[in-house]
CSV table of C-alpha atoms in Angstrom, one decimal:
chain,number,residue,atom,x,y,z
X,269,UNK,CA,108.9,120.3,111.7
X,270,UNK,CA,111.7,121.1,109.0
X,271,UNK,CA,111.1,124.9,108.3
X,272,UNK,CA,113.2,126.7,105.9
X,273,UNK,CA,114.1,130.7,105.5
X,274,UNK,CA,113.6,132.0,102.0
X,275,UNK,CA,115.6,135.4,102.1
X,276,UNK,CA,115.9,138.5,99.9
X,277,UNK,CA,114.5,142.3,99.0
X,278,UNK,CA,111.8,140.8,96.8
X,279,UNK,CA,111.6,144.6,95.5
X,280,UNK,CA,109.0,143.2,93.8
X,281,UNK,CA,108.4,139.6,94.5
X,282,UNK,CA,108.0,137.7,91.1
X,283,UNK,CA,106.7,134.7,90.0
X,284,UNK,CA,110.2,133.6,89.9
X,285,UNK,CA,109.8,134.3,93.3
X,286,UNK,CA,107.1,132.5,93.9
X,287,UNK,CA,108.0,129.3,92.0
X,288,UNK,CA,111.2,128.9,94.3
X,289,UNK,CA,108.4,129.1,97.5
X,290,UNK,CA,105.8,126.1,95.4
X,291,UNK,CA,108.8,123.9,95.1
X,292,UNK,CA,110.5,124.7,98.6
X,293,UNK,CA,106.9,123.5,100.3
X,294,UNK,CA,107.0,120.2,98.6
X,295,UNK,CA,110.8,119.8,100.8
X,296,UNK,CA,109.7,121.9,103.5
X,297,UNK,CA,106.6,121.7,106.0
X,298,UNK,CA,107.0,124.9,106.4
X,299,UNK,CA,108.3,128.3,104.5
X,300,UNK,CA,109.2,131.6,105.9
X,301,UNK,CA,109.2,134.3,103.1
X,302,UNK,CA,111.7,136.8,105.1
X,303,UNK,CA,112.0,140.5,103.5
X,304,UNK,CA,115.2,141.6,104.2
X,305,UNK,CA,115.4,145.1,105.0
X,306,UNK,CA,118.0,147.2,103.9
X,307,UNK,CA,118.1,151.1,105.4
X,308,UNK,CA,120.5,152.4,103.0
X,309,UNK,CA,118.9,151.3,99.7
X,310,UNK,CA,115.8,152.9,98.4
X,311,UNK,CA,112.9,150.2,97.6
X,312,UNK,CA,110.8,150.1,94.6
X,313,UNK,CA,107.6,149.5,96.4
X,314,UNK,CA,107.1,149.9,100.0
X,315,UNK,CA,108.1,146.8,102.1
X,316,UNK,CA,104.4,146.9,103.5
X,317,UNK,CA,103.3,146.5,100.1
X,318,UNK,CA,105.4,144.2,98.8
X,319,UNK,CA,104.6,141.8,102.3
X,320,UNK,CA,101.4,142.1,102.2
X,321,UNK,CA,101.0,141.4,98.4
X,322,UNK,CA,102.7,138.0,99.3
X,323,UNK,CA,100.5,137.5,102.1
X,324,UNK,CA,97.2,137.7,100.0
X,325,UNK,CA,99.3,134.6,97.5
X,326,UNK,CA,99.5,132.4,99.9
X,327,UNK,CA,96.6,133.4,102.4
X,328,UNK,CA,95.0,130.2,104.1
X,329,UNK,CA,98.0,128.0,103.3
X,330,UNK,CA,99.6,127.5,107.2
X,331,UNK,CA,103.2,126.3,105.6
X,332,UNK,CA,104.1,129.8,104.2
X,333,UNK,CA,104.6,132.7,107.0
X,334,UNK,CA,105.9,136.0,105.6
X,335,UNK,CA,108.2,138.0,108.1
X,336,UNK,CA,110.8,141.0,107.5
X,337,UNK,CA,114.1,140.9,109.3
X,338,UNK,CA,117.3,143.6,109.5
X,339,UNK,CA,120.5,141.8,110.1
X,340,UNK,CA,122.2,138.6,109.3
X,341,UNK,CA,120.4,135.7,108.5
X,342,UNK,CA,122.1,133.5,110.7
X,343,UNK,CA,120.3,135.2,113.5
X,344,UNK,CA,116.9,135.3,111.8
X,345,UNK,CA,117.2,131.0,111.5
X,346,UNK,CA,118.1,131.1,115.5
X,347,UNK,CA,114.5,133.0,115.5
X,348,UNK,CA,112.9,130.3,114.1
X,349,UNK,CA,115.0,127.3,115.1
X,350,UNK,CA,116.2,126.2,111.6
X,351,UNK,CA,119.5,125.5,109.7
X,352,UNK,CA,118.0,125.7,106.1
X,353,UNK,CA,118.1,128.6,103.5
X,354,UNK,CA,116.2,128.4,100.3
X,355,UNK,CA,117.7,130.3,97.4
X,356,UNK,CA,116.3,130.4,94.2
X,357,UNK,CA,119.3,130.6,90.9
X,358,UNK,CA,118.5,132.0,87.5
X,359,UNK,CA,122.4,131.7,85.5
X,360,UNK,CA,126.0,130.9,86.7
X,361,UNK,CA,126.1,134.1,88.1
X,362,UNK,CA,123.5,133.8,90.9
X,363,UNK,CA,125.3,130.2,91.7
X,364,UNK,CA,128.5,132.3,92.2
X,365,UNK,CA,127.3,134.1,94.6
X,366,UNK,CA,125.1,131.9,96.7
X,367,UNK,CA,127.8,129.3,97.2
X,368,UNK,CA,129.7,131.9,98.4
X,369,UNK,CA,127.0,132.9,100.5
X,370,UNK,CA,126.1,129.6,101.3
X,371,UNK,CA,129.6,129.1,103.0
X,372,UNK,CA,129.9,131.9,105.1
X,373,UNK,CA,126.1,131.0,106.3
X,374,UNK,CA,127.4,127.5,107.3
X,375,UNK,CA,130.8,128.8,108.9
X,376,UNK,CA,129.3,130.9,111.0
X,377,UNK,CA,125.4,129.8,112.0
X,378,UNK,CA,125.4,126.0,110.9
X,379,UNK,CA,123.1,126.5,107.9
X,380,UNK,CA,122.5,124.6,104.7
X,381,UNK,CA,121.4,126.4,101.9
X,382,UNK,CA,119.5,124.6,99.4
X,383,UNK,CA,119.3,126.1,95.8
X,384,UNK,CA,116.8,125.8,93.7
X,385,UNK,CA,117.6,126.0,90.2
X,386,UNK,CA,114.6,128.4,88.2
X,387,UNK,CA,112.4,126.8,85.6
X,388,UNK,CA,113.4,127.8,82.0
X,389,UNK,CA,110.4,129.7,81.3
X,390,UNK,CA,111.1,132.1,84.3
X,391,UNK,CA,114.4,131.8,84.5
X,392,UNK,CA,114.7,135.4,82.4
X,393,UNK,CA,112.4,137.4,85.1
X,394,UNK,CA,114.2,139.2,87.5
X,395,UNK,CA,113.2,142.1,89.9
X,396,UNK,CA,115.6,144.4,88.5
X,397,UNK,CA,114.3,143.4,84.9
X,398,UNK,CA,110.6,144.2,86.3
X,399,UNK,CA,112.0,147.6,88.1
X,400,UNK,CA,113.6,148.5,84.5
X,401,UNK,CA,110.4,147.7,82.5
X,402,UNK,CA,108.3,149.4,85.1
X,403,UNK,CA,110.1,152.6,85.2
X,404,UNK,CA,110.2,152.9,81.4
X,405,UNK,CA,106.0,152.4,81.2
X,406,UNK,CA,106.4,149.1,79.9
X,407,UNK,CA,104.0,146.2,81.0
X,408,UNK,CA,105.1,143.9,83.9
X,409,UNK,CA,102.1,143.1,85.8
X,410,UNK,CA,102.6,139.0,84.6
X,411,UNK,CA,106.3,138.8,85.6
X,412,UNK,CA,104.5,140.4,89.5
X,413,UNK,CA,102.7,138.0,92.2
């Protein structure tokens, strides 16, 4: 079974988000949704939340599991047995910074990240654009899964 890690706050999870997951499963037989969990940031929404929000998206389908992990994600693929990353990149800049992260992944734990470049019409959403829109009052609930 190939599996695959899809990493990140997802502080919220968007549809962004969830379009990387739709086209991961038709590579993947299976997809783990892991929320990283970072103690010295404050989240948006509760992780709990945020999990459980993703849960209800994809409940029934057996190919997605949604997980939270602290730590490196080298040692979360050891926990499922798996050397592939999905990342999902909006602009240049997110490419910047997953290659880099991509090589320091496969130096030290042997993984391949895969990137998954966004779809134009949700390549603008973000979940620091949704935090921003949701803090001024403004409407966000269709950029949200």
């Amino acid at each position: 079974m190939k599996i695959a890690i899809f990493t990140g706050s997802f502080d919220p999870f968007t549809i962004g988000h969830k379009d990387v997951v739709d086209r991961a499963l038709s590579i993947f037989d299976k997809v783990v949704i892991a929320f990283g969990v970072n103690l010295q940031k404050e989240p948006f929404m509760p992780i709990e939340e945020r999990m459980e929000r993703v849960r209800k998206v994809y409940d029934g389908d057996e190919r997605v599991e949604v997980t939270s992990y602290q730590g490196l994600t080298i040692d979360l693929a050891k926990r499922y047995n798996t050397h592939y990353i999905i990342k999902g990149v909006r602009n240049a800049v997110d490419f910047e910074y997953e290659r880099n992260m991509a090589e320091i992944n496969r130096r030290l734990g042997g993984l391949e990240t895969v990137l998954l470049f966004a779809n134009d019409e949700k390549a603008h959403v973000s979940s620091s654009l949704v935090r921003e829109l949701v803090r001024f009052g403004k409407p966000a609930d269709e950029y949200i899964v």
